[in-house]
Tab-separated table of C-alpha atoms and ligand atoms in Angstrom:
chain	number	residue	atom	x	y	z
A	1	MET	CA	-7.396	-5.605	-181.312
A	2	ASN	CA	-9.166	-8.383	-179.396
A	3	GLN	CA	-12.787	-7.232	-179.232
A	4	LYS	CA	-13.889	-9.849	-176.682
A	5	ILE	CA	-11.788	-8.500	-173.833
A	6	LEU	CA	-12.266	-4.875	-174.916
A	7	ASP	CA	-16.055	-5.317	-174.957
A	8	LEU	CA	-15.871	-6.230	-171.261
A	9	PHE	CA	-13.906	-3.084	-170.455
A	10	ARG	CA	-16.407	-1.051	-172.486
A	11	ARG	CA	-19.336	-2.707	-170.751
A	12	ARG	CA	-18.140	-1.834	-167.236
A	13	TYR	CA	-19.013	1.606	-165.989
A	14	ALA	CA	-19.410	3.318	-162.648
A	15	CYS	CA	-23.030	2.706	-161.673
A	16	HIS	CA	-24.445	5.505	-159.536
A	17	SER	CA	-27.851	3.992	-158.851
A	18	PHE	CA	-28.610	0.296	-158.274
A	19	LEU	CA	-31.909	-1.590	-158.334
A	20	HIS	CA	-31.988	-1.989	-154.568
A	21	ASP	CA	-34.403	-4.917	-154.411
A	22	ARG	CA	-32.570	-7.175	-156.872
A	23	ALA	CA	-30.487	-9.974	-155.398
A	24	ILE	CA	-27.396	-11.319	-157.096
A	25	ALA	CA	-26.625	-15.003	-157.538
A	26	GLN	CA	-24.051	-16.434	-155.147
A	27	ALA	CA	-22.235	-18.004	-158.127
A	28	ASP	CA	-21.800	-14.558	-159.718
A	29	LEU	CA	-20.557	-13.070	-156.454
A	30	ASP	CA	-18.155	-16.005	-156.115
A	31	THR	CA	-16.794	-15.261	-159.604
A	32	VAL	CA	-16.094	-11.661	-158.611
A	33	LEU	CA	-14.390	-12.691	-155.354
A	34	GLU	CA	-12.357	-15.356	-157.145
A	35	ALA	CA	-11.134	-12.733	-159.644
A	36	GLY	CA	-9.908	-10.729	-156.652
A	37	ARG	CA	-8.222	-13.767	-155.131
A	38	LEU	CA	-6.394	-14.598	-158.370
A	39	SER	CA	-5.024	-11.078	-158.784
A	40	PRO	CA	-1.295	-10.395	-158.880
A	41	SER	CA	0.403	-8.668	-155.936
A	42	SER	CA	3.816	-7.343	-154.970
A	43	PHE	CA	5.994	-10.249	-153.676
A	44	GLY	CA	2.834	-12.384	-154.055
A	45	LEU	CA	1.666	-11.142	-150.648
A	46	GLU	CA	-2.093	-11.068	-151.393
A	47	HIS	CA	-2.641	-7.838	-149.484
A	48	TRP	CA	-6.434	-8.040	-149.536
A	49	LYS	CA	-9.292	-9.253	-147.452
A	50	PHE	CA	-12.852	-9.029	-148.765
A	51	LEU	CA	-15.690	-8.147	-146.388
A	52	VAL	CA	-19.044	-8.806	-148.015
A	53	VAL	CA	-21.738	-6.586	-146.493
A	54	THR	CA	-25.252	-7.827	-147.218
A	55	GLN	CA	-27.385	-6.340	-144.418
A	56	ALA	CA	-29.472	-3.315	-145.476
A	57	GLU	CA	-28.899	-1.570	-142.166
A	58	GLU	CA	-25.114	-1.917	-142.397
A	59	LYS	CA	-25.108	-0.776	-146.041
A	60	ALA	CA	-27.099	2.315	-145.009
A	61	ARG	CA	-24.563	3.101	-142.276
A	62	LEU	CA	-21.738	2.728	-144.800
A	63	GLN	CA	-23.536	5.019	-147.238
A	64	ALA	CA	-23.649	7.719	-144.552
A	65	VAL	CA	-19.837	7.669	-144.209
A	66	CYS	CA	-19.345	7.569	-148.007
A	67	PHE	CA	-20.558	11.146	-148.353
A	68	ASN	CA	-24.052	9.735	-148.637
A	69	GLN	CA	-23.432	8.224	-152.092
A	70	PRO	CA	-26.675	6.310	-152.780
A	71	GLN	CA	-25.024	3.480	-154.723
A	72	VAL	CA	-23.543	2.202	-151.441
A	73	GLY	CA	-26.906	1.767	-149.730
A	74	ASP	CA	-28.757	0.580	-152.854
A	75	ALA	CA	-26.334	-2.091	-154.078
A	76	SER	CA	-27.232	-5.748	-153.644
A	77	VAL	CA	-23.965	-6.350	-151.813
A	78	VAL	CA	-21.106	-4.076	-150.845
A	79	VAL	CA	-17.624	-5.567	-150.858
A	80	VAL	CA	-15.272	-3.653	-148.584
A	81	ILE	CA	-11.702	-4.374	-149.631
A	82	LEU	CA	-9.353	-4.291	-146.660
A	83	ALA	CA	-5.610	-3.760	-147.100
A	84	LYS	CA	-3.427	-5.825	-144.768
A	85	ILE	CA	-1.034	-3.664	-142.738
A	86	ALA	CA	0.254	-5.508	-139.636
A	87	ASP	CA	0.667	-8.770	-141.558
A	88	MET	CA	3.178	-6.998	-143.807
A	89	ASP	CA	5.660	-6.575	-140.956
A	90	PRO	CA	8.809	-8.548	-141.917
A	91	ASP	CA	8.719	-10.651	-138.723
A	92	THR	CA	5.172	-11.997	-139.010
A	93	ASP	CA	4.330	-15.632	-139.630
A	94	TYR	CA	2.284	-14.371	-142.579
A	95	ILE	CA	5.353	-12.932	-144.305
A	96	LYS	CA	7.450	-15.983	-143.501
A	97	ALA	CA	4.845	-18.329	-144.974
A	98	LEU	CA	4.047	-16.351	-148.135
A	99	MET	CA	7.652	-15.454	-148.880
A	100	ALA	CA	8.647	-19.117	-148.471
A	101	ARG	CA	5.990	-19.980	-151.040
A	102	GLU	CA	7.200	-17.292	-153.461
A	103	TYR	CA	10.932	-17.889	-152.893
A	104	PRO	CA	11.425	-21.576	-152.084
A	105	GLY	CA	14.701	-23.092	-150.925
A	106	GLU	CA	17.923	-21.146	-150.833
A	107	ALA	CA	16.428	-17.995	-152.361
A	108	LEU	CA	14.339	-17.342	-149.224
A	109	ALA	CA	16.983	-15.832	-146.910
A	110	GLN	CA	18.036	-13.197	-149.453
A	111	ALA	CA	14.427	-12.472	-150.388
A	112	LEU	CA	13.517	-11.910	-146.721
A	113	ALA	CA	16.496	-9.582	-146.291
A	114	ASN	CA	15.457	-7.645	-149.402
A	115	TYR	CA	11.888	-7.504	-148.132
A	116	ARG	CA	13.007	-6.121	-144.758
A	117	GLY	CA	14.805	-3.278	-146.540
A	118	PHE	CA	11.875	-2.648	-148.849
A	119	HIS	CA	9.382	-2.587	-145.962
A	120	ALA	CA	11.475	-0.073	-143.972
A	121	ALA	CA	11.687	2.259	-146.984
A	122	THR	CA	8.028	2.002	-148.012
A	123	ASP	CA	4.784	3.723	-147.084
A	124	VAL	CA	3.208	0.371	-146.195
A	125	LYS	CA	-0.392	1.629	-146.067
A	126	ALA	CA	-0.211	3.243	-149.502
A	127	TRP	CA	1.592	0.198	-150.919
A	128	SER	CA	-0.917	-2.269	-149.542
A	129	ILE	CA	-3.870	-0.187	-150.721
A	130	SER	CA	-2.372	0.044	-154.214
A	131	GLN	CA	-2.206	-3.767	-154.392
A	132	CYS	CA	-5.870	-3.964	-153.384
A	133	HIS	CA	-6.763	-1.585	-156.202
A	134	ILE	CA	-5.332	-4.112	-158.666
A	135	ALA	CA	-7.651	-6.766	-157.221
A	136	ALA	CA	-10.545	-4.295	-157.362
A	137	ALA	CA	-9.965	-3.631	-161.063
A	138	ASN	CA	-10.048	-7.340	-161.808
A	139	MET	CA	-13.189	-7.747	-159.699
A	140	MET	CA	-14.966	-4.986	-161.613
A	141	THR	CA	-14.079	-6.599	-164.946
A	142	ALA	CA	-15.214	-9.995	-163.634
A	143	ALA	CA	-18.476	-8.399	-162.498
A	144	ALA	CA	-19.015	-7.062	-166.009
A	145	ALA	CA	-18.316	-10.536	-167.413
A	146	VAL	CA	-21.159	-12.073	-165.378
A	147	GLY	CA	-23.561	-9.206	-166.127
A	148	LEU	CA	-23.186	-7.384	-162.821
A	149	ASP	CA	-22.646	-3.658	-162.399
A	150	SER	CA	-20.261	-2.054	-159.947
A	151	CYS	CA	-18.924	1.276	-158.766
A	152	ALA	CA	-15.522	1.771	-157.179
A	153	ILE	CA	-15.970	3.992	-154.141
A	154	GLY	CA	-12.882	5.814	-152.935
A	155	GLY	CA	-14.930	8.585	-151.360
A	156	PHE	CA	-15.280	7.402	-147.770
A	157	LEU	CA	-14.232	8.383	-144.246
A	158	ALA	CA	-11.878	5.516	-143.458
A	159	ASP	CA	-11.993	5.847	-139.662
A	160	GLU	CA	-15.793	5.868	-139.708
A	161	VAL	CA	-15.921	2.805	-141.997
A	162	LYS	CA	-13.586	1.007	-139.586
A	163	LYS	CA	-15.861	1.875	-136.650
A	164	ILE	CA	-18.978	0.549	-138.401
A	165	LEU	CA	-17.296	-2.711	-139.396
A	166	ALA	CA	-15.285	-3.093	-136.160
A	167	ILE	CA	-11.996	-3.165	-138.069
A	168	ASP	CA	-8.734	-3.105	-136.137
A	169	GLY	CA	-6.852	-0.190	-137.742
A	170	ASP	CA	-3.451	-1.689	-136.892
A	171	ARG	CA	-4.314	-4.786	-138.921
A	172	TYR	CA	-6.203	-3.294	-141.846
A	173	GLU	CA	-6.746	-0.098	-143.786
A	174	ILE	CA	-9.822	0.470	-145.938
A	175	ALA	CA	-8.621	0.167	-149.545
A	176	LEU	CA	-11.831	0.525	-151.543
A	177	ILE	CA	-15.552	0.008	-151.260
A	178	LEU	CA	-17.139	-1.913	-154.121
A	179	PRO	CA	-20.940	-1.948	-154.417
A	180	LEU	CA	-22.238	-4.667	-156.763
A	181	GLY	CA	-25.661	-5.239	-158.272
A	182	TYR	CA	-27.795	-4.296	-161.238
A	183	CYS	CA	-27.734	-0.699	-162.396
A	184	ALA	CA	-30.986	1.268	-162.481
A	185	GLU	CA	-29.741	3.625	-165.171
A	186	PRO	CA	-28.372	3.089	-168.700
A	187	ALA	CA	-24.639	3.044	-169.313
A	188	PRO	CA	-23.261	6.457	-170.218
A	189	GLU	CA	-21.051	6.851	-173.258
A	190	LYS	CA	-17.412	6.025	-172.443
A	191	GLN	CA	-15.317	9.145	-172.102
A	192	ARG	CA	-11.617	8.481	-172.516
A	193	LEU	CA	-8.626	10.265	-173.973
A	194	PRO	CA	-7.489	8.709	-177.266
A	195	LEU	CA	-4.544	6.297	-177.280
A	196	SER	CA	-2.661	8.826	-179.409
A	197	GLU	CA	-2.511	11.128	-176.333
A	198	LEU	CA	-1.620	8.352	-173.907
A	199	VAL	CA	0.968	6.253	-175.691
A	200	GLU	CA	4.433	7.193	-176.742
A	201	TYR	CA	6.579	4.685	-178.629
A	202	ARG	CA	10.317	4.972	-178.194
B	1	LIG	C1	-10.117	4.289	-156.993
B	1	LIG	C2	-11.418	4.841	-157.520
B	1	LIG	C3	-12.255	5.537	-156.674
B	1	LIG	C4	-13.499	5.977	-157.135
B	1	LIG	N1	-14.353	6.582	-156.249
B	1	LIG	C5	-15.598	6.920	-156.665
B	1	LIG	C6	-16.553	7.424	-155.743
B	1	LIG	O1	-16.292	7.597	-154.555
B	1	LIG	N2	-17.799	7.711	-156.210
B	1	LIG	C7	-18.151	7.507	-157.525
B	1	LIG	O2	-19.299	7.765	-157.874
B	1	LIG	N3	-17.268	7.018	-158.418
B	1	LIG	C8	-16.016	6.699	-158.015
B	1	LIG	N4	-15.124	6.165	-158.902
B	1	LIG	C9	-15.569	5.918	-160.297
B	1	LIG	C10	-14.955	6.904	-161.282
B	1	LIG	O3	-15.514	8.174	-161.088
B	1	LIG	C11	-15.187	6.370	-162.700
B	1	LIG	O4	-14.572	5.109	-162.833
B	1	LIG	C12	-14.639	7.305	-163.774
B	1	LIG	O5	-15.349	8.518	-163.776
B	1	LIG	C13	-14.692	6.691	-165.165
B	1	LIG	O6	-16.024	6.352	-165.510
B	1	LIG	P1	-16.458	4.846	-165.840
B	1	LIG	O7	-15.937	3.994	-164.719
B	1	LIG	O8	-17.959	4.898	-165.870
B	1	LIG	O9	-15.851	4.478	-167.149
B	1	LIG	C14	-13.878	5.745	-158.481
B	1	LIG	C15	-13.009	5.064	-159.336
B	1	LIG	C16	-11.809	4.600	-158.863
B	1	LIG	C17	-10.912	3.821	-159.801
């Protein structure tokens, strides 16, 4: 097994308490955001938008609608990952442009027809959010690689988060909240089921 990559996955853990007065370097934050940007997505549609919340007052308001989880208010920055909803409509310029990039030339017409059928049959919010979770996973690993701690926060009141951040609910859904910073507590021991219980070879 490749220990280098596995060490990163072992190093990352859900931090529940951040050193609230410690800033993070812009270059490190950029690395995390770039890992999100480079993530794979269904049809290559890059379903995410990253809102970087830095103001203490806004972080405190977010904490209140995340069941008062302190890691949201204490983190150096809080990245709110928005899932694109309206852009995913088959008739948008966004879809036309990104599908043309993914399926150049003659393949485009059939790909757009397939996409229209897929979109009609799909829970678009859940689909878009699931793509954002892939980006979030990469961002957490990237954070670990540059020595930052993180905590995925799925425990939030989405409508309240949208109100605080003035998000248009037709355009975006809240996919995940990702506080970043330096953890105030030591890493707990990793608790995972063994591969023998998770993998079945056929
Ligand atoms: C989508 C998602 C949502 C999560 N939401 C929360 C949350 O709201 N609050 C929290 O403290 N941890 C949250 N977690 C962190 C998990 O509890 C944590 O990853 C899990 O217990 C495994 O521990 P580890 O990440 O330290 O290895 C979330 C994780 C994921 C992937």
